[in-house]
Every structure is written in C-alpha cells, then in structure tokens.
Coordinates of C-alpha atoms and ligand atoms in Angstrom, one line a residue:
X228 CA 0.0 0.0 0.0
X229 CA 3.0 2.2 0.1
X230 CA 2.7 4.1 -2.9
X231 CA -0.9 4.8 -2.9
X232 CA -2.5 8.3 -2.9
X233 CA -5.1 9.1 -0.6
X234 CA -7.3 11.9 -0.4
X235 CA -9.7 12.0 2.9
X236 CA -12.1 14.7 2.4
X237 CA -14.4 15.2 5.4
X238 CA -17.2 16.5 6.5
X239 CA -18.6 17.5 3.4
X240 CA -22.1 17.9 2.0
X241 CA -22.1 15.2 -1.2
X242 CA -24.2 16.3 -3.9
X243 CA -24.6 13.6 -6.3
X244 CA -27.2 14.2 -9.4
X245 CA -26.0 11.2 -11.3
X246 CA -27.1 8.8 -7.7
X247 CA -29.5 11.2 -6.8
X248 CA -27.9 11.7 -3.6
X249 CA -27.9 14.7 -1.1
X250 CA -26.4 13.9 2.0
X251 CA -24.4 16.1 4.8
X252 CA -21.4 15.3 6.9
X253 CA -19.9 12.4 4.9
X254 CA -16.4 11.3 4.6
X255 CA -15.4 11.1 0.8
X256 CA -11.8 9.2 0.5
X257 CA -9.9 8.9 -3.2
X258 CA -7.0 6.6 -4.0
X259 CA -5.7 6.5 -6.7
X260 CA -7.8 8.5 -8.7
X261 CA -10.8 6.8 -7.7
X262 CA -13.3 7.1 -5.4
X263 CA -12.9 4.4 -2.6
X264 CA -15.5 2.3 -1.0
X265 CA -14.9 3.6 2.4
X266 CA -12.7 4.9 4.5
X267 CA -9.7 2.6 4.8
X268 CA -7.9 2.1 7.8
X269 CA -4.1 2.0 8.0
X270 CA -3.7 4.6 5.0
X271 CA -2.3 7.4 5.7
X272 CA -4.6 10.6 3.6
X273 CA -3.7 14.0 2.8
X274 CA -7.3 15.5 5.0
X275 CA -9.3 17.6 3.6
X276 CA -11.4 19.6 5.9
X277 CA -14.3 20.5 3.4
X278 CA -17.2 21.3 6.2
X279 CA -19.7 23.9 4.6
X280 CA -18.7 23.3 1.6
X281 CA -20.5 21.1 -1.4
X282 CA -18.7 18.6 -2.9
X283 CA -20.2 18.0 -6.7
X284 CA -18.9 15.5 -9.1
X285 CA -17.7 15.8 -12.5
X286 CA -19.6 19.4 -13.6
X287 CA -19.7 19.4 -17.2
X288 CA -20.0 22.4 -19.6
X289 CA -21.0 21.4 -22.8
X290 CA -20.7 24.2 -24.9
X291 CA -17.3 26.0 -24.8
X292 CA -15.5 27.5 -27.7
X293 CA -11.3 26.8 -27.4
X294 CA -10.4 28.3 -30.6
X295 CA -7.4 25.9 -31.4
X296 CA -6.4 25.1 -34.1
X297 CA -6.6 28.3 -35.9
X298 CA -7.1 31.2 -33.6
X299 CA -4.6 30.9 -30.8
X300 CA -4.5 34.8 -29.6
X301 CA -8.2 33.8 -27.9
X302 CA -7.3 30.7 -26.6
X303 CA -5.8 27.7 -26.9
X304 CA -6.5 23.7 -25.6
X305 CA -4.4 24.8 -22.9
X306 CA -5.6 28.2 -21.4
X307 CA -9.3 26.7 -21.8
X308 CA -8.0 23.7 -19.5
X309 CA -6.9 26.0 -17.0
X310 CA -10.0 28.1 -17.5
X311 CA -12.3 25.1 -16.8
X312 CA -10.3 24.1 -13.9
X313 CA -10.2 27.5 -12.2
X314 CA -14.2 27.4 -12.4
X315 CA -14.6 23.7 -11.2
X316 CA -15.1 22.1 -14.3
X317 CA -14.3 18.5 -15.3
X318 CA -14.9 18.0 -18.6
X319 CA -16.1 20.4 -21.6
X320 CA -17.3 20.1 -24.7
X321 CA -15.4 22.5 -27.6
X322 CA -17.6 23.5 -30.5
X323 CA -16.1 23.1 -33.9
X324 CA -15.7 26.6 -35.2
X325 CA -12.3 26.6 -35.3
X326 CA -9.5 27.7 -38.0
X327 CA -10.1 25.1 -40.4
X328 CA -13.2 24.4 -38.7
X329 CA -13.5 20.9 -37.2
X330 CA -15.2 18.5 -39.6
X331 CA -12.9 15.6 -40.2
X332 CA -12.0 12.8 -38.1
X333 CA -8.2 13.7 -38.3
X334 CA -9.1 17.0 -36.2
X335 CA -11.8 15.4 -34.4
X336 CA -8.7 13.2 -32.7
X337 CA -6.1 15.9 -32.5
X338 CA -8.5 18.4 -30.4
X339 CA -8.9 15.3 -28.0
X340 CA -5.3 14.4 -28.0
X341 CA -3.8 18.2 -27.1
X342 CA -6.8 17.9 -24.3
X343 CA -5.1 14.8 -23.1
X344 CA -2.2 16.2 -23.7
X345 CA -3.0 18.9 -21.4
X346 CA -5.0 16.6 -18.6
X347 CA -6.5 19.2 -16.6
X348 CA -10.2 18.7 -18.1
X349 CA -11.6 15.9 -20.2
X350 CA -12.0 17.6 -23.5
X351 CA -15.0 16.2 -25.6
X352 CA -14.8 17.3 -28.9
X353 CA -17.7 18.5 -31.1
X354 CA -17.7 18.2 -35.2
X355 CA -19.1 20.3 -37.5
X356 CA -22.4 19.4 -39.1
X357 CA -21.2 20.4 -42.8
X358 CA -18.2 20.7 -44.3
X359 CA -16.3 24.1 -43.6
X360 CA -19.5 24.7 -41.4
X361 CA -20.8 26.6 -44.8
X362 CA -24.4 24.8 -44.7
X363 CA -24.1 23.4 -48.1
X364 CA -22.4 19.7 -47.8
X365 CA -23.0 17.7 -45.2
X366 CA -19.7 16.5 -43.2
X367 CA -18.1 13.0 -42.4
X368 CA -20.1 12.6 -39.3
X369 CA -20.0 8.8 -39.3
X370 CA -16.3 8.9 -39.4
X371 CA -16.7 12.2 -37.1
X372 CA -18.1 9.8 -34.6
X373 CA -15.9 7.0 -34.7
X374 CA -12.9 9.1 -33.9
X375 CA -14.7 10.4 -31.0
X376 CA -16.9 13.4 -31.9
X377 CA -19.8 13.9 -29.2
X378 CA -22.1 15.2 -31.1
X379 CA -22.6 17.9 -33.8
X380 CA -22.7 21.3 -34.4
X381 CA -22.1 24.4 -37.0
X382 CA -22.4 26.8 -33.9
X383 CA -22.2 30.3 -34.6
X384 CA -23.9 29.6 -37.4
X385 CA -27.2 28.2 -38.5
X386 CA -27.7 25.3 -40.5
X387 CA -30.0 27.7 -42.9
X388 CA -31.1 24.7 -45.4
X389 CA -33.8 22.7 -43.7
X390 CA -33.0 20.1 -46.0
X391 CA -29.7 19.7 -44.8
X392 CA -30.9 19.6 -41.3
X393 CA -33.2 17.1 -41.9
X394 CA -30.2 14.8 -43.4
X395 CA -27.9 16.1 -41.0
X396 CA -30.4 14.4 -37.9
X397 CA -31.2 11.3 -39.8
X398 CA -27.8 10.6 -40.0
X399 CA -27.0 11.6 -36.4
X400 CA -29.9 9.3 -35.4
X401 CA -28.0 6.2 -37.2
X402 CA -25.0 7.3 -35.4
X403 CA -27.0 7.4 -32.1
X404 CA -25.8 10.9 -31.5
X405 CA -27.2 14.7 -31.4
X406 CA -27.4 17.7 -33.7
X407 CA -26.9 20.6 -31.2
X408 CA -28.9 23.8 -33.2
X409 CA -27.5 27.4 -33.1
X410 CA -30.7 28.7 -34.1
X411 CA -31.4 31.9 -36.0
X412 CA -33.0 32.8 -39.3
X413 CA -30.3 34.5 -41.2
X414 CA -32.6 36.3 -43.5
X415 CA -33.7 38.3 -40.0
X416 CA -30.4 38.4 -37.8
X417 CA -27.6 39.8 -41.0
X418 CA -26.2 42.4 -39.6
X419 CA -28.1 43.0 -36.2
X420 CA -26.1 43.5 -33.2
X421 CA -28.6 43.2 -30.0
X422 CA -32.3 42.3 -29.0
X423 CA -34.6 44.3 -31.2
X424 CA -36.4 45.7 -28.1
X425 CA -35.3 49.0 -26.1
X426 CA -31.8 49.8 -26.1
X427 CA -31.3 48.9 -29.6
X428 CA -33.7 51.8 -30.6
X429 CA -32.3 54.4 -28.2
X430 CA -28.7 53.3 -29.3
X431 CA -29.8 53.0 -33.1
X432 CA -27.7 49.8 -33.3
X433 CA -29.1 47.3 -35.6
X434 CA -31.4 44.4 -34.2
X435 CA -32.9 41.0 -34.2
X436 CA -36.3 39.8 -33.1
X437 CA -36.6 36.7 -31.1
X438 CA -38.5 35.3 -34.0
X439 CA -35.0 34.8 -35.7
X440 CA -34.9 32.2 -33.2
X441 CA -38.2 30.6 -32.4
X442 CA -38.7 30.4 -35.9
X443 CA -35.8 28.2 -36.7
X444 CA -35.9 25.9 -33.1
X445 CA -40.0 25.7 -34.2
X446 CA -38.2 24.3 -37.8
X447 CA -36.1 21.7 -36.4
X448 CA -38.7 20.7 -33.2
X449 CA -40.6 19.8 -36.8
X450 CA -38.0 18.0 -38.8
X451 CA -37.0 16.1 -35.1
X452 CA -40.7 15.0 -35.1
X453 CA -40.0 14.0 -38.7
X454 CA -36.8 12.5 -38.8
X455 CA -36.5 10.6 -34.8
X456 CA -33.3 12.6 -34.4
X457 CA -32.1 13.6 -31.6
X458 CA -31.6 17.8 -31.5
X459 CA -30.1 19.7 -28.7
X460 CA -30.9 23.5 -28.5
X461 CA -27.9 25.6 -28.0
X462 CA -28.3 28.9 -25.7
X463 CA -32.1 29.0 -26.0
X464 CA -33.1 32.8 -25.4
X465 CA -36.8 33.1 -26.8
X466 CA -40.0 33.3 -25.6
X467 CA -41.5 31.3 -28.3
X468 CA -38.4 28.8 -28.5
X469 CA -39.6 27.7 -25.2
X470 CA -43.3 26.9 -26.3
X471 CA -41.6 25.0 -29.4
X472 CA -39.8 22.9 -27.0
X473 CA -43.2 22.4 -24.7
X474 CA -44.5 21.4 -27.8
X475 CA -41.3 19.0 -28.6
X476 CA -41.5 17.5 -25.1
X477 CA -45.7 17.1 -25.4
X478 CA -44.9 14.9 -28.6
X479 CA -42.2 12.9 -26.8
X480 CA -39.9 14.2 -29.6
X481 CA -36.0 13.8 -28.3
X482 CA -35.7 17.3 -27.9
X483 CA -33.2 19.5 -25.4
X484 CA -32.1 22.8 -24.5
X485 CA -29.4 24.3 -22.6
X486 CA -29.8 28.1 -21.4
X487 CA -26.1 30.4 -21.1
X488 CA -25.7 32.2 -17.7
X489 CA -25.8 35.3 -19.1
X490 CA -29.2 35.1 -20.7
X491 CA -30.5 34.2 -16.9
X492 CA -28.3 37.0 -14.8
X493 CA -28.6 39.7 -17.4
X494 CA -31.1 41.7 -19.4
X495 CA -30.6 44.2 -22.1
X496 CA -30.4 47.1 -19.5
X497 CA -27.2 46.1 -18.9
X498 CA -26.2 48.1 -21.9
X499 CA -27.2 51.5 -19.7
X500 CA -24.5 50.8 -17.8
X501 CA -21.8 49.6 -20.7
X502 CA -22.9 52.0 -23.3
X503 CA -21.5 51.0 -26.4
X504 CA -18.5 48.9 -25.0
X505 CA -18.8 45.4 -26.8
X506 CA -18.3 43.6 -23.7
X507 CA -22.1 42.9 -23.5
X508 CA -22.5 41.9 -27.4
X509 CA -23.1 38.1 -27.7
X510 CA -25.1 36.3 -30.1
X511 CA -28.1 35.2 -29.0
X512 CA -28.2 38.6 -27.9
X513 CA -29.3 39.7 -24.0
X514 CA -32.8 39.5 -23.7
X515 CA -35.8 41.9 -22.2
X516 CA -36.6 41.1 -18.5
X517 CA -39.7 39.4 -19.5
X518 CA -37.4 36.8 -21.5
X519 CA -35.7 36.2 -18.5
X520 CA -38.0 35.6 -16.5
X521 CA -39.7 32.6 -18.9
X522 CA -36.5 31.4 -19.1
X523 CA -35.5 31.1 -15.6
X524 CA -39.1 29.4 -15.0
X525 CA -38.6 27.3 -17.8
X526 CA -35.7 26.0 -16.1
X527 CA -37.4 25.5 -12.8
X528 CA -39.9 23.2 -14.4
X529 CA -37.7 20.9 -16.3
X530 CA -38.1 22.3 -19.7
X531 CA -34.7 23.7 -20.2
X532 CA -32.2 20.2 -18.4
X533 CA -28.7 22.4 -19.6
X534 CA -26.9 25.2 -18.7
X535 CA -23.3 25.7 -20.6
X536 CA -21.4 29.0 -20.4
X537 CA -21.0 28.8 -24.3
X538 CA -17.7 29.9 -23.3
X539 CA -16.6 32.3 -26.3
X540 CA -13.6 34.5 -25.5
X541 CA -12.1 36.6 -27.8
X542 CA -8.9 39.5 -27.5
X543 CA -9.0 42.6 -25.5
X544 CA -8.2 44.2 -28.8
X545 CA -11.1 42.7 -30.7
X546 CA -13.6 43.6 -28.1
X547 CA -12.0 47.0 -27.8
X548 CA -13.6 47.7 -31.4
X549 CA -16.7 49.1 -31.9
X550 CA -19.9 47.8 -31.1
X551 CA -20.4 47.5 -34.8
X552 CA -17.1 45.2 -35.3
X553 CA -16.1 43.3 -32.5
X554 CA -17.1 39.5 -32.5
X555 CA -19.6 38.3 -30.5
X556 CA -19.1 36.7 -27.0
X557 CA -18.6 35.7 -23.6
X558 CA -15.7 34.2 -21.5
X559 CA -17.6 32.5 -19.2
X560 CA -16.3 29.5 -18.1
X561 CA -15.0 30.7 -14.8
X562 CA -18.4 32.1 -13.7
X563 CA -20.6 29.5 -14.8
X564 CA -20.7 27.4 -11.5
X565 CA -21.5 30.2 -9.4
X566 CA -23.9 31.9 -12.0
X567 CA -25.8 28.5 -11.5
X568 CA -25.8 29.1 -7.7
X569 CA -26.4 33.0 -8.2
X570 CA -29.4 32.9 -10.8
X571 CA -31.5 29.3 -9.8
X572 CA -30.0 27.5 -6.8
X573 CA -29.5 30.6 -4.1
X574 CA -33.0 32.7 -4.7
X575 CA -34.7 28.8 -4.8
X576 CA -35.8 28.3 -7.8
X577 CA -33.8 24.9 -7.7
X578 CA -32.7 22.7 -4.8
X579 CA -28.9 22.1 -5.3
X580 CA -29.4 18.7 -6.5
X581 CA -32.1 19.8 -8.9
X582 CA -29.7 22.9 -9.9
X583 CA -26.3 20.8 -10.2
X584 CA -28.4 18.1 -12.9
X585 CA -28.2 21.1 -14.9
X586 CA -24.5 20.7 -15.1
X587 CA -24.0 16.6 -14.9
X588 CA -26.7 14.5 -15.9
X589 CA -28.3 17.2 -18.1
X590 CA -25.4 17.5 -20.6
X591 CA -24.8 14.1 -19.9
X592 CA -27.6 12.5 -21.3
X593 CA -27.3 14.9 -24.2
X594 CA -23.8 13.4 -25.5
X595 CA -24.6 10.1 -24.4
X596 CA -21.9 10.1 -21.8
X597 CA -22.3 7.6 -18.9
X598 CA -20.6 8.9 -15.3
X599 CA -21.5 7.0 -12.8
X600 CA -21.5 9.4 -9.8
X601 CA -19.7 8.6 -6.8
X602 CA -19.7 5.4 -6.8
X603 CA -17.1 3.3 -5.4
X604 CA -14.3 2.7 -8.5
X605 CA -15.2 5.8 -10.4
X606 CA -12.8 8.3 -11.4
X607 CA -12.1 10.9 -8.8
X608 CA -13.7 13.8 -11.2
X609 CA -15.1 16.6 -8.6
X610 CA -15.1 20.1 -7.2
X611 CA -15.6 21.3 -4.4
X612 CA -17.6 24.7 -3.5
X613 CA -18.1 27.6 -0.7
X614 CA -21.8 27.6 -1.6
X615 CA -22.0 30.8 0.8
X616 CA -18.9 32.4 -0.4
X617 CA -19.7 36.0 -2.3
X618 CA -17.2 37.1 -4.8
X619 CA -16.6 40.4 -6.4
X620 CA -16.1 39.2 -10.8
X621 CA -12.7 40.3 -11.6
X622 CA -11.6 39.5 -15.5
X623 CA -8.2 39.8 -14.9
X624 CA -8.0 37.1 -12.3
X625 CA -9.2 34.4 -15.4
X626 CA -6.9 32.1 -16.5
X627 CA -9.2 32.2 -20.2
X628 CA -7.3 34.8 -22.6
X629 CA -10.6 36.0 -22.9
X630 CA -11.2 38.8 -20.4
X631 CA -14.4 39.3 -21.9
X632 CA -17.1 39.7 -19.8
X633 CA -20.2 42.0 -19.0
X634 CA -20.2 39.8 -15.1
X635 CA -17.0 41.9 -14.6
X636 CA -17.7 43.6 -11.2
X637 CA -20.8 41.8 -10.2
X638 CA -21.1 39.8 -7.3
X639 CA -21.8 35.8 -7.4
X640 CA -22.5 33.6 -4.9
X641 CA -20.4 30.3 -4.5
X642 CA -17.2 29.9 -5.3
X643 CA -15.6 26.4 -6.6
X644 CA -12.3 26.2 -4.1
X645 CA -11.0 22.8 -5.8
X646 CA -10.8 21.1 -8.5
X647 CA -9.9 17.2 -9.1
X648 CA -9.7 15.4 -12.3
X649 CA -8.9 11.6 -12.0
X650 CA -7.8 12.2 -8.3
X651 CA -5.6 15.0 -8.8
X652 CA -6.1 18.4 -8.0
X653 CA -6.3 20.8 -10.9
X654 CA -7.0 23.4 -8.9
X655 CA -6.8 24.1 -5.5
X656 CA -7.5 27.2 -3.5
X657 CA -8.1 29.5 -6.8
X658 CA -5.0 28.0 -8.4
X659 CA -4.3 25.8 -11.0
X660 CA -2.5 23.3 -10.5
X661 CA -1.5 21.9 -14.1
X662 CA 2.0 20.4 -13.6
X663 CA 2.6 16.4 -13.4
X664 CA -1.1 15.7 -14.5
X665 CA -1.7 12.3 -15.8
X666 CA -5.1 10.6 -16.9
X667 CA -6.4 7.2 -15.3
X668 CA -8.2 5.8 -18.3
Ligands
DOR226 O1 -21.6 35.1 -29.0 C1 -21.2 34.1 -29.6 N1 -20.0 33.8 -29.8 N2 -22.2 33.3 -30.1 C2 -21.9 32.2 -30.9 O2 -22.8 31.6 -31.4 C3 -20.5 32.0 -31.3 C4 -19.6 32.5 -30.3 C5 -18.1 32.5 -30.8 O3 -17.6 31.5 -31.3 O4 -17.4 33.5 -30.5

C-alpha cells in the first residue's frame, strides 16, 4: 500500500445528481484517482477539511469555444483547461468553429489528444455538421463519430437549409448521436447586433427579433418529429423557443435545450450601464426582463435540463472595437458554476441537486456520456464549492485569454475552491494546478 494516494475529504455535504444523492457530513476518501469504497484504515490521507462546503462531481460544460487550431490569440486547448479548472469544471465540450473548422476525423482526434495532452479537463470534442460549417455539404459525421466526436454542431452559425438539417439528424440518429442547433434565421439576424427591443432603438444599433430564433428551433422541433433525431438547443433565449420545445417534449420528440448564464443574470439594461463597450454583445443577444424571467421558469420546471457557459472569448483588442465590429461573445467558463448558484440555486428556484443536474446528468444524457457518480471505482472527477462564499467578478484574475465579460464587477454567490480530475487536483485554493497531471483511463 506504500505508494498509494489518498485523499480523505471530510465532513462534506455530497451532492450527487447522477445517484441522486444529497447527503451532509460524509467522509469522501480517493486513492488512486478513484473514489474508494470507504474509509480505509491503515492509509495514511492528505485530510481535507471541506465542512460547509458542497462537494459535486464531475460538472460538465457542454458548450465551450477553445479556438485551437486556428485562432490561438483567444485561446488555446491549454488556457481553456486552466480556464475550466479555475471554475470547477471537469470536462467540456469544444464547439467546432475553429480555424479550419473541425469537420474531419483527423481534427476530431487531434482536439482530443492536445486535451489529453493537457490533462487538466476531459476535452469532448464536437464536429461540425457540414463541411467548412458553410451549410451546403454535409460532413463526415459517421467517421466524425468514430474518432470520438460527441455530437454535432455548426455553432455560430445556422444550419440555414432545412433540407440539410433534416439529413444532418437522420444521419445523427444512425450514429446514435445529437445535432446541437444554433438557431437563428439568417434572412432576420444579418447584420443586427442586439435584441430588437429597447436599447437597440435608443442606441440606433441594428437588431434582431426573437423570431430569428423561435422560428428556426420551431423548424427543427418539426424536422425532429419527422426525422426521430435527436436535436439539442444551444443557448435558447426566446419566448417562443420555449413553447416549441413544450410542444417538442408534449410529442415525446427527443428534444433538449441548454440556457447560457448570461441570458438568466442579465437583461438588455445592462447596456445603460456599458454603453457602447462590446463587452455585453453576444449572439443570442441579451434579452428583455420578460425573456428572462420565462426562461428562468422554464428551467425551474424541467423544460430547459442544460446550462453551458458557451464559453466564447475573444482579444481585448477585438472587443476594444466598436460595437459594430467586435465578435460576438462571452468568456464564461470561470463564472458559470457560481452563475448557476447565483441565478437558480440561491433565490430557490432549484434545490442544489435539482440545480447541479443542470450541469451533470443534463449535458450528460445529451452526449450520451455515462458517469456513474460517486460510486465506489469511479474516477475521482469533482469540485468542491463555498456555496455561501460571495465574490466580487474580476476578468483579470481568469486564466481564459478571454477577459471578456459583462459579469465583470458583479457579485456571485459560491465559489468552486477545488478542483480534481482523476484524483488529482487541478485546482486548489483559486490556483491551478496543471504540472505532473496524468489521466487514469
Ligand atoms: O456570442 C457568440 N460567440 N455566439 C456564438 O454563437 C459563437 C460564439 C463565438 O464563437 O465567438
């Protein structure tokens, strides 16, 4: 037993979405990477005294942006890793729309081998739903999927040809895998820069209705029904997207949504107080109160099962263009644990087991993924929060390259103190930890 690692982590409040477990004062130990049976006598443990604090397993964010190959200056496999770590993640999955975009099998595996590579996160890579993510040939996604891809995506685009849609989710659903919809009508969004509702007009900055949307999740709700394919809604942000997936749900249709933290903490008024500083432009755009508000109930009643940061940071000197020029975006992996607590767990609108599915078994389910929890023998994948901790958002503290944020100077609630990927720390006390990490397979 000499050369065994042992982590004793006591006192702790476990809570477990993929058992279904809630439980206070219990005594988690990890060797070896994996989560032990007990605690074992005899073994001498590094202690961990983690009472008041909320000790979640493997929080997945499945819909991040890690710009490599191609656009490096944004970030890269490894500044995400350390991004995801610092905000209690344990596994992500990277959209395609990278420089060439990812839509062969050969980049399919070399995303998933520099995430290896890099071992602080377990980095699930998403392929692109037609070639060059240009809407007019579908790609390789059999071959996509052999090599690994967890689903598919042309995100931040549309997939404007309904026809190709519908071939693109018959062919997922032989594949057993999902087509994850960034859904807008380009004919209504070219060129618009926020939510066609109040501050666009007093800013006279071009806008799109939610239409754009609810039009095109409406579309593919249809061509699910149609084809039996699986479609997964990417930052859903409309009123009438929401009755489309009611509808979806109704007809047993294998429909599912994920909602960004933005979208739930922020309205359009947010742009009183940024002006016309890009920070807050992001595509969906933010939403009137009213939006919100449906959203965050549609949440709390099991409509919406997802919430991903969609992660999308971009350079201080791309965002420092004008509103009418700099990309659109968010870098929000290293607020989207405690934008979960802030916006649905702490004002009750989910228990914390009911909030944290949101961030496990939610995404999940979506790519077919199949953690166990923490069971005895799984991999020591975990992170452990100050649920009461209140902290002031600071950009420059992110490990991202993306300081991008409209969060910046609002306080969250809970804070993730540590981070542990196959039994290891990747982060511990605010800091990464990402030297002489190796994977248990
Ligand atoms: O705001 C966004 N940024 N929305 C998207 O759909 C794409 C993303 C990006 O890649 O920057």
């Amino acid at each position: 037993m000499r050369d065994e690692t042992a982590i004793a982590i006591r006192g702790v409040r476990v809570i477990d979405p993929y058992r279904h477990i809630d439980s206070e004062q219990e005594e988690v130990w990890v060797v070896n990477g994996r989560i032990a049976p007990e605690p074992i006598k005899n073994l001498e443990a590094k202690v961990i005294d983690a009472r008041g604090l909320w000790l979640v397993p493997r929080l997945l964010d499945m819909h991040v942006h890690f710009r490599e190959p191609g656009q490096t200056w944004k970030e890269t496999i490894a500044t995400g890793s350390r991004a995801a770590a610092h905000g209690g993640i344990t596994a992500v999955a990277v959209m395609p729309n990278t420089v060439p975009v990812t839509d062969t099998p050969e980049l399919v595996e070399w995303v998933q081998m520099r995430g290896r590579a890099m071992g602080l996160v377990d980095v699930l890579p998403l392929g692109a739903v037609s070639v060059g993510s240009q809407g007019q040939e579908l790609a390789d996604l059999g071959r996509m999927h052999e090599s690994g891809a967890r689903g598919f995506s042309d995100d931040g685009k549309p997939v404007a040809s309904a026809r190709l849609m519908r071939a693109a989710l018959s062919y997922a659903k032989s594949l057993g895998s999902v087509i994850i919809d960034h859904a807008e009508d380009p004919s209504l969004s070219e060129g618009a820069l926020l939510h066609e509702g109040r501050m666009a007009h007093r800013m006279g900055l071009s806008a799109v209705p939610e239409v754009s949307e609810a039009s095109m999740v409406w579309r593919d709700v249809l061509l699910a029904g149609l084809t039996g394919g699986a479609l997964h809604i990417a930052h859903i942000s409309a009123q009438d997207s929401l009755e489309a997936l009611a509808y979806a749900k109704a007809k047993g249709y294998a429909v599912t949504a994920e909602v960004a933290p933005h979208h739930l903490l922020l309205t359009e008024s947010v742009l009183e107080q940024w002006g016309y500083d890009p920070v807050t432009k992001v595509n969906p755009p933010l939403r009137p109160e009213k939006t919100r508000q449906a959203l965050i109930a549609a949440v709390a009643k099991g409509l919406i099962g997802v919430m991903a940061s969609d992660h999308a940071p971009h350079h201080a000197d791309e965002k420092a263009q004008p509103y009418t020029d700099a990309p659109f975006g968010i870098s929000g992996l290293e607020t989207v644990v405690s934008s979960l607590i802030t916006a649905l767990i702490a004002p009750g609108h989910l228990t914390p087991l009911k909030g944290f599915e949101l961030m496990t078994t939610g995404p999940d389910q979506v790519l077919g993924l199949r953690y166990p929890g923490l069971c005895a023998g799984a991999p020591a994948d975990l992170a452990l929060i100050d649920p009461e901790r209140r902290w002031r958002v600071d950009p420059q503290d992110f490990y991202s390259l993306g300081h991008n944020t409209p969060l910046s100077g609002m306080t969250l609630i809970g804070q993730p103190l540590f981070t542990m990927v196959n039994g290891r720390f990747s982060m511990r006390e605010g800091e990464v930890v990402d030297a002489g990490i190796s994977q248990v397979s």
